[in-house]
């Protein structure tokens, strides 16, 4: 059943007035973007931001309005460099038919996951974002492991060191993750809701966690204040309420929404493209299709940040290369023993690190060799520890 069949064409939106006097300022245009674009402006090209990409074409908002542009000249072999919603680009001036995107401006940030292929490729979901909003529906049992996976990607991909370095930016330019527990109205008990928030906070150290309900408006004003500055992207599985949240933040039914399936509580893929909107109260919002798979991509630093308490404990381990398995003097294992660190949390940390290293090893022969050597060494240490425990000679 459909809650709303109303949807608006992105090209029908008018450009809001901007305090700076530039129509593009409402979409995030600033002095740094203007400086980066200057060489292309000298060539007579126009700046614009991609608000949607569809089958080799994209909608680009410019100072003159939204134009349809062809991406033929910016189709690289590297999938990490394809045009994506959120990109700032240089497009042909008025008069060309079709008009083409001629180049992409260097990205400040990008949210990336691995593709389902076996080629270890990354897929860029949104670019130039300041807030990564992870939407988690309270209509289903909390999957803390999935939340941790999203957070690892948010920390790593949206603010990857290599990406920031290439863009000439510091870590302070990193996008900030935020977990939003949607459909909070299904949990009428305030105490029960507070427990759910606490559980997620424990799995997301240092990350703000909000509970919201688009149905009754609870928490929407707080979220609106968070996203009022910069660009935010909504991420989550189908049925997480991303499109409903988009409508609530905009104050209009710009995205079609549907009810989740009664038989299994899963959402339908109502949103099929990534769409960029300007929010009435300030800020830019990118809504994305539901994600079934959330594969890690170059996310080791992100995993360490998502599990910051384990990283801090690891600094106290006796050995700097401690694997937190059987090593003596391991502060991480000691924390598990005394109850200050949950076993589930450590297991999740290990799982994500293993997955990320396996993916990286597909394209890195030296890393494969190092991993094999490490497995052999840990196996020997484990056998030695077991033999010592049983009093047997090695």
Coordinates of N, CA, C and O in Angstrom, one line a residue, residues 196-362:
X196 N 16.9 1.3 23.9 CA 17.3 1.0 22.6 C 18.4 2.1 22.1 O 19.4 1.7 21.5
X197 N 18.1 3.3 22.5 CA 19.1 4.4 22.2 C 20.4 4.1 22.9 O 21.5 4.2 22.3
X198 N 20.4 3.6 24.1 CA 21.6 3.3 24.9 C 22.4 2.2 24.2 O 23.6 2.2 24.2
X199 N 21.6 1.1 23.7 CA 22.3 0.0 23.1 C 23.1 0.5 21.9 O 24.2 0.0 21.6
X200 N 22.4 1.3 21.1 CA 23.1 1.8 19.9 C 24.3 2.7 20.2 O 25.3 2.7 19.6
X201 N 24.1 3.5 21.2 CA 25.2 4.4 21.7 C 26.4 3.6 22.1 O 27.6 4.0 21.8
X202 N 26.2 2.4 22.7 CA 27.3 1.6 23.1 C 28.0 1.0 21.9 O 29.2 0.7 22.0
X203 N 27.3 0.8 20.8 CA 27.9 0.3 19.6 C 28.4 1.4 18.7 O 29.0 1.1 17.6
X204 N 28.2 2.7 19.1 CA 28.6 3.8 18.3 C 29.3 4.9 19.1 O 28.8 6.0 19.3
X205 N 30.4 4.5 19.7 CA 31.1 5.5 20.6 C 31.4 6.8 19.9 O 32.0 6.8 18.8
X206 N 31.1 7.9 20.6 CA 31.4 9.2 20.0 C 30.5 9.7 18.9 O 30.7 10.8 18.4
X207 N 29.5 8.9 18.6 CA 28.5 9.2 17.5 C 27.2 9.6 18.1 O 26.7 8.9 19.0
X208 N 26.6 10.7 17.6 CA 25.3 11.1 18.1 C 24.2 10.1 17.6 O 24.2 9.7 16.5
X209 N 23.3 9.8 18.5 CA 22.2 8.9 18.2 C 20.9 9.6 18.5 O 20.7 10.0 19.6
X210 N 20.0 9.7 17.5 CA 18.7 10.3 17.7 C 17.6 9.3 17.4 O 17.7 8.5 16.5
X211 N 16.5 9.5 18.1 CA 15.3 8.7 17.8 C 14.3 9.7 17.2 O 14.1 10.8 17.8
X212 N 13.7 9.4 16.1 CA 12.8 10.3 15.4 C 11.5 9.5 15.0 O 11.6 8.3 14.8
X213 N 10.5 10.3 14.8 CA 9.2 9.8 14.2 C 8.7 10.8 13.2 O 8.3 11.9 13.6
X214 N 8.7 10.4 12.0 CA 8.2 11.3 10.9 C 6.6 11.4 11.1 O 6.0 12.3 10.6
X215 N 6.0 10.3 11.7 CA 4.6 10.3 11.8 C 4.1 11.4 12.8 O 3.1 12.1 12.5
X216 N 4.7 11.5 14.0 CA 4.2 12.5 14.9 C 5.2 13.7 15.1 O 4.9 14.6 15.9
X217 N 6.3 13.6 14.4 CA 7.2 14.8 14.4 C 8.3 14.8 15.5 O 9.1 15.7 15.5
X218 N 8.2 13.8 16.3 CA 9.2 13.7 17.4 C 10.6 13.6 16.9 O 11.0 12.7 16.1
X219 N 11.5 14.5 17.3 CA 12.9 14.5 17.0 C 13.2 15.1 15.6 O 14.4 15.3 15.3
X220 N 12.2 15.5 14.9 CA 12.5 16.0 13.5 C 13.2 17.4 13.6 O 14.1 17.7 12.9
X221 N 12.7 18.2 14.6 CA 13.4 19.5 14.8 C 14.8 19.4 15.1 O 15.7 20.2 14.6
X222 N 15.2 18.4 16.0 CA 16.6 18.2 16.3 C 17.4 17.8 15.1 O 18.5 18.3 14.9
X223 N 16.8 16.9 14.4 CA 17.5 16.4 13.2 C 17.7 17.6 12.1 O 18.7 17.7 11.5
X224 N 16.6 18.3 12.0 CA 16.6 19.5 11.0 C 17.8 20.4 11.4 O 18.4 21.0 10.5
X225 N 18.0 20.7 12.7 CA 19.0 21.6 13.1 C 20.4 21.0 12.8 O 21.3 21.7 12.4
X226 N 20.6 19.7 12.9 CA 21.8 19.0 12.6 C 22.2 19.2 11.1 O 23.3 19.5 10.8
X227 N 21.2 18.9 10.3 CA 21.5 18.9 8.8 C 21.4 20.3 8.2 O 21.6 20.4 7.0
X228 N 21.1 21.3 9.0 CA 21.0 22.7 8.4 C 22.3 23.2 7.9 O 22.3 24.1 7.0
X229 N 23.4 22.7 8.3 CA 24.7 23.1 7.8 C 25.3 22.0 6.9 O 25.5 20.9 7.4
X230 N 25.7 22.3 5.7 CA 26.4 21.4 4.9 C 25.4 20.4 4.1 O 24.2 20.6 4.1
X231 N 26.1 19.4 3.6 CA 25.4 18.3 2.9 C 25.3 17.1 3.7 O 26.3 16.6 4.3
X232 N 24.1 16.5 3.7 CA 23.8 15.2 4.5 C 23.4 14.2 3.5 O 22.6 14.4 2.6
X233 N 23.7 12.9 3.7 CA 23.2 11.8 2.9 C 22.5 10.8 3.9 O 23.0 10.5 5.0
X234 N 21.4 10.3 3.4 CA 20.6 9.3 4.2 C 21.0 8.0 3.6 O 20.8 7.7 2.4
X235 N 21.4 7.0 4.5 CA 21.7 5.7 4.1 C 21.0 4.7 5.0 O 20.7 5.0 6.2
X236 N 20.7 3.5 4.5 CA 20.0 2.5 5.2 C 19.4 1.5 4.3 O 19.3 1.7 3.1
X237 N 18.8 0.4 4.9 CA 18.2 -0.6 4.2 C 16.8 -0.1 3.7 O 16.3 0.9 4.1
X238 N 16.2 -0.8 2.7 CA 14.9 -0.5 2.3 C 13.9 -0.7 3.5 O 14.0 -1.6 4.3
X239 N 13.0 0.3 3.6 CA 12.0 0.2 4.7 C 12.5 1.0 5.9 O 11.8 1.0 7.0
X240 N 13.7 1.6 5.8 CA 14.2 2.3 7.0 C 13.6 3.7 7.2 O 13.8 4.3 8.2
X241 N 12.8 4.1 6.2 CA 12.1 5.4 6.3 C 12.8 6.6 5.8 O 12.6 7.7 6.2
X242 N 13.8 6.3 4.9 CA 14.6 7.5 4.4 C 13.8 8.5 3.6 O 13.9 9.7 3.8
X243 N 13.0 7.9 2.7 CA 12.1 8.9 1.9 C 11.1 9.6 2.7 O 10.8 10.8 2.5
X244 N 10.5 8.9 3.7 CA 9.6 9.6 4.6 C 10.3 10.6 5.4 O 9.7 11.7 5.6
X245 N 11.5 10.4 5.8 CA 12.3 11.4 6.6 C 12.6 12.5 5.7 O 12.6 13.7 6.1
X246 N 12.9 12.3 4.4 CA 13.2 13.3 3.5 C 12.0 14.3 3.3 O 12.1 15.5 3.4
X247 N 10.8 13.7 3.2 CA 9.6 14.5 3.1 C 9.3 15.3 4.3 O 8.9 16.5 4.2
X248 N 9.6 14.7 5.5 CA 9.4 15.4 6.7 C 10.4 16.6 6.9 O 10.0 17.7 7.3
X249 N 11.6 16.4 6.5 CA 12.6 17.5 6.6 C 12.3 18.6 5.6 O 12.6 19.8 5.8
X250 N 11.8 18.2 4.4 CA 11.5 19.2 3.4 C 10.2 19.9 3.6 O 10.0 21.1 3.3
X251 N 9.3 19.1 4.3 CA 7.9 19.7 4.5 C 7.0 19.5 3.3 O 6.0 20.3 3.2
X252 N 7.3 18.6 2.4 CA 6.5 18.3 1.3 C 6.7 16.9 0.8 O 7.8 16.3 1.1
X253 N 5.7 16.4 0.1 CA 5.9 15.0 -0.4 C 6.6 15.0 -1.7 O 6.1 14.9 -2.8
X254 N 7.9 15.1 -1.6 CA 8.8 15.1 -2.8 C 9.2 13.7 -3.2 O 9.7 13.5 -4.3
X255 N 9.1 12.8 -2.3 CA 9.5 11.4 -2.5 C 8.4 10.5 -2.3 O 7.6 10.6 -1.3
X256 N 8.2 9.5 -3.1 CA 7.1 8.5 -3.0 C 7.6 7.5 -1.9 O 8.7 7.1 -1.8
X257 N 6.6 7.1 -1.0 CA 6.9 6.1 0.0 C 5.9 5.0 0.0 O 4.8 5.2 -0.5
X258 N 6.3 3.9 0.5 CA 5.4 2.7 0.6 C 5.6 2.0 1.9 O 6.6 2.2 2.6
X259 N 4.5 1.3 2.3 CA 4.6 0.5 3.6 C 5.5 -0.7 3.4 O 5.7 -1.2 2.3
X260 N 6.1 -1.1 4.5 CA 6.9 -2.3 4.5 C 6.0 -3.5 4.3 O 4.7 -3.5 4.5
X261 N 6.5 -4.6 3.8 CA 5.7 -5.8 3.6 C 5.3 -6.4 4.9 O 6.1 -6.6 5.8
X262 N 4.0 -6.8 5.0 CA 3.5 -7.3 6.2 C 4.1 -8.7 6.6 O 4.3 -9.0 7.7
X263 N 4.4 -9.5 5.5 CA 4.8 -10.9 5.8 C 6.2 -11.0 6.4 O 6.5 -11.9 7.2
X264 N 7.1 -10.0 6.1 CA 8.4 -10.1 6.7 C 9.0 -8.8 7.2 O 10.1 -8.7 7.7
X265 N 8.2 -7.7 7.1 CA 8.6 -6.5 7.6 C 9.7 -5.8 6.8 O 10.2 -4.8 7.2
X266 N 10.0 -6.3 5.6 CA 11.0 -5.7 4.8 C 10.4 -4.6 3.9 O 9.3 -4.6 3.5
X267 N 11.3 -3.7 3.6 CA 10.9 -2.5 2.8 C 10.9 -2.8 1.3 O 11.5 -3.8 0.8
X268 N 10.2 -2.0 0.5 CA 10.2 -2.1 -1.0 C 11.2 -1.0 -1.5 O 11.3 0.0 -0.9
X269 N 11.8 -1.3 -2.6 CA 12.7 -0.4 -3.2 C 11.9 0.7 -4.0 O 11.8 0.7 -5.2
X270 N 11.4 1.6 -3.2 CA 10.6 2.7 -3.8 C 11.5 3.7 -4.5 O 11.3 4.2 -5.6
X271 N 12.6 4.1 -3.8 CA 13.6 5.0 -4.4 C 14.6 4.3 -5.2 O 15.2 3.3 -4.8
X272 N 14.8 4.7 -6.5 CA 15.7 4.0 -7.4 C 16.9 4.8 -7.8 O 17.8 4.3 -8.4
X273 N 16.9 6.1 -7.5 CA 18.0 6.9 -7.8 C 18.4 7.7 -6.6 O 17.6 7.9 -5.7
X274 N 19.6 8.3 -6.6 CA 20.1 9.2 -5.5 C 19.7 10.6 -5.9 O 20.1 11.1 -7.0
X275 N 18.9 11.2 -5.0 CA 18.4 12.5 -5.3 C 18.9 13.6 -4.3 O 18.9 13.3 -3.1
X276 N 19.2 14.8 -4.8 CA 19.7 15.8 -4.0 C 18.7 16.9 -3.9 O 18.1 17.4 -4.9
X277 N 18.4 17.4 -2.6 CA 17.4 18.4 -2.4 C 18.0 19.5 -1.5 O 18.8 19.2 -0.6
X278 N 17.5 20.7 -1.7 CA 17.8 21.8 -0.8 C 16.8 21.9 0.3 O 15.6 21.9 0.0
X279 N 17.2 22.0 1.5 CA 16.2 22.0 2.6 C 15.8 23.4 2.9 O 16.6 24.4 2.8
X280 N 14.5 23.6 3.2 CA 14.0 25.0 3.5 C 14.7 25.7 4.6 O 14.9 26.9 4.5
X281 N 15.1 25.0 5.6 CA 15.8 25.6 6.7 C 17.3 25.7 6.6 O 18.0 26.1 7.5
X282 N 17.8 25.4 5.4 CA 19.3 25.4 5.1 C 19.8 24.0 5.1 O 19.3 23.1 5.7
X283 N 20.9 23.8 4.3 CA 21.5 22.5 4.2 C 21.0 21.8 2.9 O 20.0 22.2 2.3
X284 N 21.7 20.8 2.6 CA 21.4 19.9 1.4 C 21.3 18.5 1.8 O 22.0 18.0 2.7
X285 N 20.3 17.8 1.2 CA 20.0 16.4 1.6 C 20.1 15.5 0.4 O 19.4 15.8 -0.6
X286 N 20.8 14.4 0.5 CA 20.8 13.4 -0.5 C 20.1 12.1 0.0 O 20.5 11.5 1.0
X287 N 19.0 11.8 -0.7 CA 18.3 10.5 -0.4 C 18.8 9.4 -1.3 O 19.1 9.7 -2.5
X288 N 18.9 8.2 -0.8 CA 19.5 7.1 -1.6 C 18.6 5.9 -1.5 O 17.8 5.7 -0.6
X289 N 18.7 5.0 -2.5 CA 17.9 3.8 -2.5 C 18.4 2.9 -1.4 O 19.5 3.0 -0.8
X290 N 17.5 2.0 -1.0 CA 17.9 1.0 0.1 C 19.0 0.2 -0.2 O 19.2 -0.3 -1.4
X291 N 19.9 -0.1 0.8 CA 21.1 -0.9 0.6 C 20.9 -2.3 1.1 O 20.6 -2.5 2.3
X292 N 21.0 -3.3 0.3 CA 20.9 -4.7 0.8 C 22.3 -5.1 1.4 O 22.4 -5.6 2.5
X293 N 23.3 -4.9 0.6 CA 24.7 -5.2 1.0 C 25.5 -4.0 1.3 O 25.3 -2.9 0.7
X294 N 26.3 -4.1 2.4 CA 27.1 -3.0 2.8 C 28.5 -3.6 3.0 O 29.1 -3.7 4.1
X295 N 29.2 -3.8 1.8 CA 30.5 -4.4 1.8 C 31.6 -3.3 2.2 O 31.5 -2.2 1.7
X296 N 32.6 -3.7 2.9 CA 33.6 -2.8 3.3 C 34.5 -2.5 2.1 O 34.7 -3.3 1.2
X297 N 35.1 -1.3 2.1 CA 36.0 -0.9 1.0 C 37.1 0.0 1.6 O 36.8 1.1 2.0
X298 N 38.3 -0.5 1.6 CA 39.5 0.2 2.2 C 39.1 0.9 3.5 O 39.2 2.1 3.7
X299 N 38.6 0.1 4.4 CA 38.0 0.6 5.6 C 38.7 0.3 6.9 O 38.1 0.4 8.0
X300 N 39.9 -0.1 6.9 CA 40.6 -0.5 8.1 C 40.7 0.7 9.1 O 40.4 0.5 10.3
X301 N 41.0 1.9 8.6 CA 41.1 3.0 9.5 C 39.7 3.3 10.0 O 39.5 3.7 11.2
X302 N 38.6 3.1 9.2 CA 37.3 3.3 9.7 C 36.8 2.3 10.7 O 36.1 2.7 11.7
X303 N 37.3 1.1 10.6 CA 37.0 0.1 11.6 C 37.6 0.5 12.9 O 37.0 0.4 14.0
X304 N 38.8 0.9 12.9 CA 39.5 1.3 14.1 C 38.8 2.4 14.8 O 38.7 2.5 16.0
X305 N 38.3 3.4 14.0 CA 37.6 4.5 14.5 C 36.3 4.1 15.1 O 35.8 4.6 16.1
X306 N 35.6 3.2 14.3 CA 34.2 2.8 14.8 C 34.3 2.0 16.1 O 33.4 2.0 16.9
X307 N 35.5 1.4 16.3 CA 35.7 0.6 17.5 C 36.8 1.3 18.3 O 37.8 0.7 18.7
X308 N 36.7 2.6 18.6 CA 37.7 3.4 19.2 C 38.1 2.9 20.5 O 39.3 3.0 20.9
X309 N 37.2 2.3 21.3 CA 37.5 1.9 22.6 C 38.5 0.7 22.6 O 39.4 0.5 23.4
X310 N 38.3 -0.2 21.5 CA 39.3 -1.3 21.4 C 40.6 -0.8 20.9 O 41.7 -1.3 21.4
X311 N 40.6 0.2 20.0 CA 41.9 0.8 19.6 C 42.7 1.4 20.7 O 43.9 1.3 20.8
X312 N 41.9 2.0 21.7 CA 42.6 2.6 22.8 C 43.1 1.6 23.8 O 44.2 1.7 24.3
X313 N 42.4 0.5 24.0 CA 42.8 -0.6 24.8 C 44.1 -1.2 24.2 O 45.0 -1.6 24.9
X314 N 44.1 -1.4 22.9 CA 45.2 -2.0 22.2 C 46.5 -1.3 22.4 O 47.6 -2.0 22.4
X315 N 46.5 0.0 22.7 CA 47.7 0.7 23.0 C 48.3 0.3 24.3 O 49.5 0.6 24.6
X316 N 47.6 -0.4 25.2 CA 48.1 -0.9 26.5 C 48.6 -2.3 26.4 O 49.0 -2.8 27.4
X317 N 48.4 -3.0 25.3 CA 48.8 -4.4 25.1 C 50.4 -4.5 25.3 O 51.1 -3.5 24.9
X318 N 50.8 -5.6 25.7 CA 52.3 -5.8 25.9 C 53.0 -5.7 24.6 O 54.1 -5.2 24.5
X319 N 52.4 -6.3 23.5 CA 53.0 -6.4 22.2 C 52.3 -5.4 21.3 O 51.1 -5.4 21.2
X320 N 53.1 -4.6 20.5 CA 52.5 -3.6 19.7 C 51.7 -4.2 18.5 O 50.8 -3.6 18.0
X321 N 52.0 -5.5 18.1 CA 51.3 -6.2 17.1 C 50.4 -7.2 17.6 O 50.1 -8.2 17.0
X322 N 49.9 -7.0 18.8 CA 49.0 -8.0 19.5 C 47.7 -8.2 18.6 O 47.1 -7.3 18.1
X323 N 47.4 -9.5 18.5 CA 46.2 -9.9 17.7 C 45.0 -10.0 18.5 O 43.9 -10.4 18.0
X324 N 45.1 -9.8 19.8 CA 44.0 -9.9 20.8 C 43.3 -11.2 20.7 O 42.1 -11.3 20.7
X325 N 44.1 -12.3 20.7 CA 43.6 -13.6 20.6 C 44.1 -14.5 21.8 O 43.3 -14.9 22.6
X326 N 45.4 -14.8 21.8 CA 45.9 -15.6 22.9 C 47.2 -15.0 23.5 O 47.8 -15.6 24.4
X327 N 47.5 -13.8 23.0 CA 48.8 -13.2 23.5 C 48.7 -12.8 25.0 O 47.7 -12.3 25.5
X328 N 49.8 -13.0 25.7 CA 49.9 -12.6 27.1 C 50.0 -11.1 27.2 O 50.5 -10.4 26.3
X329 N 49.4 -10.5 28.2 CA 49.4 -9.1 28.4 C 48.5 -8.3 27.5 O 48.8 -7.1 27.3
X330 N 47.5 -9.0 27.0 CA 46.6 -8.3 26.1 C 45.6 -7.5 26.9 O 44.7 -8.1 27.6
X331 N 45.5 -6.2 26.7 CA 44.6 -5.4 27.4 C 43.2 -5.5 26.9 O 42.2 -5.4 27.7
X332 N 43.0 -5.9 25.7 CA 41.7 -6.1 25.1 C 41.0 -7.3 25.7 O 39.9 -7.3 26.1
X333 N 41.8 -8.4 25.8 CA 41.2 -9.7 26.4 C 40.9 -9.5 27.8 O 40.0 -10.0 28.4
X334 N 41.8 -8.7 28.5 CA 41.6 -8.4 29.9 C 40.3 -7.6 30.1 O 39.6 -7.9 31.1
X335 N 40.0 -6.7 29.2 CA 38.8 -5.9 29.3 C 37.5 -6.8 29.1 O 36.5 -6.6 29.7
X336 N 37.7 -7.8 28.2 CA 36.6 -8.8 28.0 C 36.4 -9.6 29.3 O 35.2 -9.8 29.8
X337 N 37.5 -10.0 29.9 CA 37.4 -10.8 31.1 C 36.8 -10.1 32.3 O 36.0 -10.6 33.1
X338 N 37.1 -8.8 32.4 CA 36.5 -8.0 33.5 C 35.1 -7.4 33.2 O 34.6 -6.7 34.1
X339 N 34.7 -7.6 32.0 CA 33.3 -7.2 31.6 C 33.2 -5.7 31.1 O 32.1 -5.3 30.8
X340 N 34.3 -5.0 31.1 CA 34.3 -3.6 30.6 C 34.2 -3.5 29.0 O 33.8 -2.5 28.5
X341 N 34.5 -4.7 28.4 CA 34.3 -4.8 26.9 C 33.5 -6.0 26.6 O 33.8 -7.1 27.0
X342 N 32.4 -5.9 25.8 CA 31.6 -7.0 25.5 C 32.2 -7.9 24.5 O 32.9 -7.4 23.6
X343 N 32.0 -9.2 24.6 CA 32.5 -10.2 23.7 C 31.9 -10.0 22.3 O 32.6 -10.1 21.3
X344 N 30.6 -9.6 22.2 CA 30.0 -9.3 20.9 C 30.7 -8.2 20.2 O 31.0 -8.3 19.0
X345 N 31.1 -7.2 20.9 CA 31.8 -6.0 20.3 C 33.1 -6.4 19.8 O 33.5 -6.1 18.7
X346 N 33.9 -7.2 20.5 CA 35.2 -7.7 20.0 C 35.0 -8.6 18.8 O 35.8 -8.5 17.8
X347 N 34.0 -9.5 18.8 CA 33.8 -10.4 17.7 C 33.5 -9.6 16.4 O 33.9 -9.9 15.3
X348 N 32.7 -8.6 16.6 CA 32.3 -7.7 15.4 C 33.5 -7.0 14.9 O 33.7 -6.9 13.7
X349 N 34.4 -6.5 15.8 CA 35.6 -5.8 15.4 C 36.5 -6.8 14.6 O 37.0 -6.4 13.5
X350 N 36.7 -8.0 15.1 CA 37.5 -9.0 14.4 C 37.0 -9.3 13.0 O 37.7 -9.4 12.0
X351 N 35.6 -9.5 13.0 CA 35.0 -9.9 11.7 C 35.2 -8.8 10.6 O 35.5 -9.1 9.5
X352 N 35.0 -7.5 11.0 CA 35.1 -6.5 10.0 C 36.6 -6.3 9.6 O 36.8 -6.1 8.4
X353 N 37.5 -6.4 10.5 CA 38.9 -6.4 10.1 C 39.3 -7.5 9.1 O 40.0 -7.3 8.1
X354 N 38.8 -8.7 9.4 CA 39.1 -9.8 8.5 C 38.5 -9.6 7.1 O 39.2 -9.8 6.1
X355 N 37.3 -9.2 7.1 CA 36.6 -8.9 5.8 C 37.4 -7.9 5.0 O 37.6 -8.0 3.8
X356 N 37.8 -6.8 5.7 CA 38.4 -5.7 5.0 C 39.8 -6.2 4.4 O 40.2 -5.9 3.3
X357 N 40.5 -6.9 5.2 CA 41.8 -7.4 4.8 C 41.7 -8.4 3.7 O 42.5 -8.5 2.8
X358 N 40.7 -9.3 3.7 CA 40.5 -10.2 2.6 C 40.2 -9.5 1.3 O 40.7 -9.9 0.2
X359 N 39.4 -8.5 1.4 CA 39.1 -7.7 0.2 C 40.3 -7.0 -0.4 O 40.6 -7.0 -1.6
X360 N 41.1 -6.4 0.5 CA 42.3 -5.7 0.1 C 43.4 -6.7 -0.5 O 44.1 -6.4 -1.4
X361 N 43.4 -7.9 0.1 CA 44.4 -8.9 -0.4 C 44.1 -9.4 -1.8 O 45.0 -9.9 -2.5
X362 N 42.9 -9.2 -2.3 CA 42.6 -9.6 -3.7 C 43.4 -8.9 -4.7 O 43.7 -9.4 -5.7

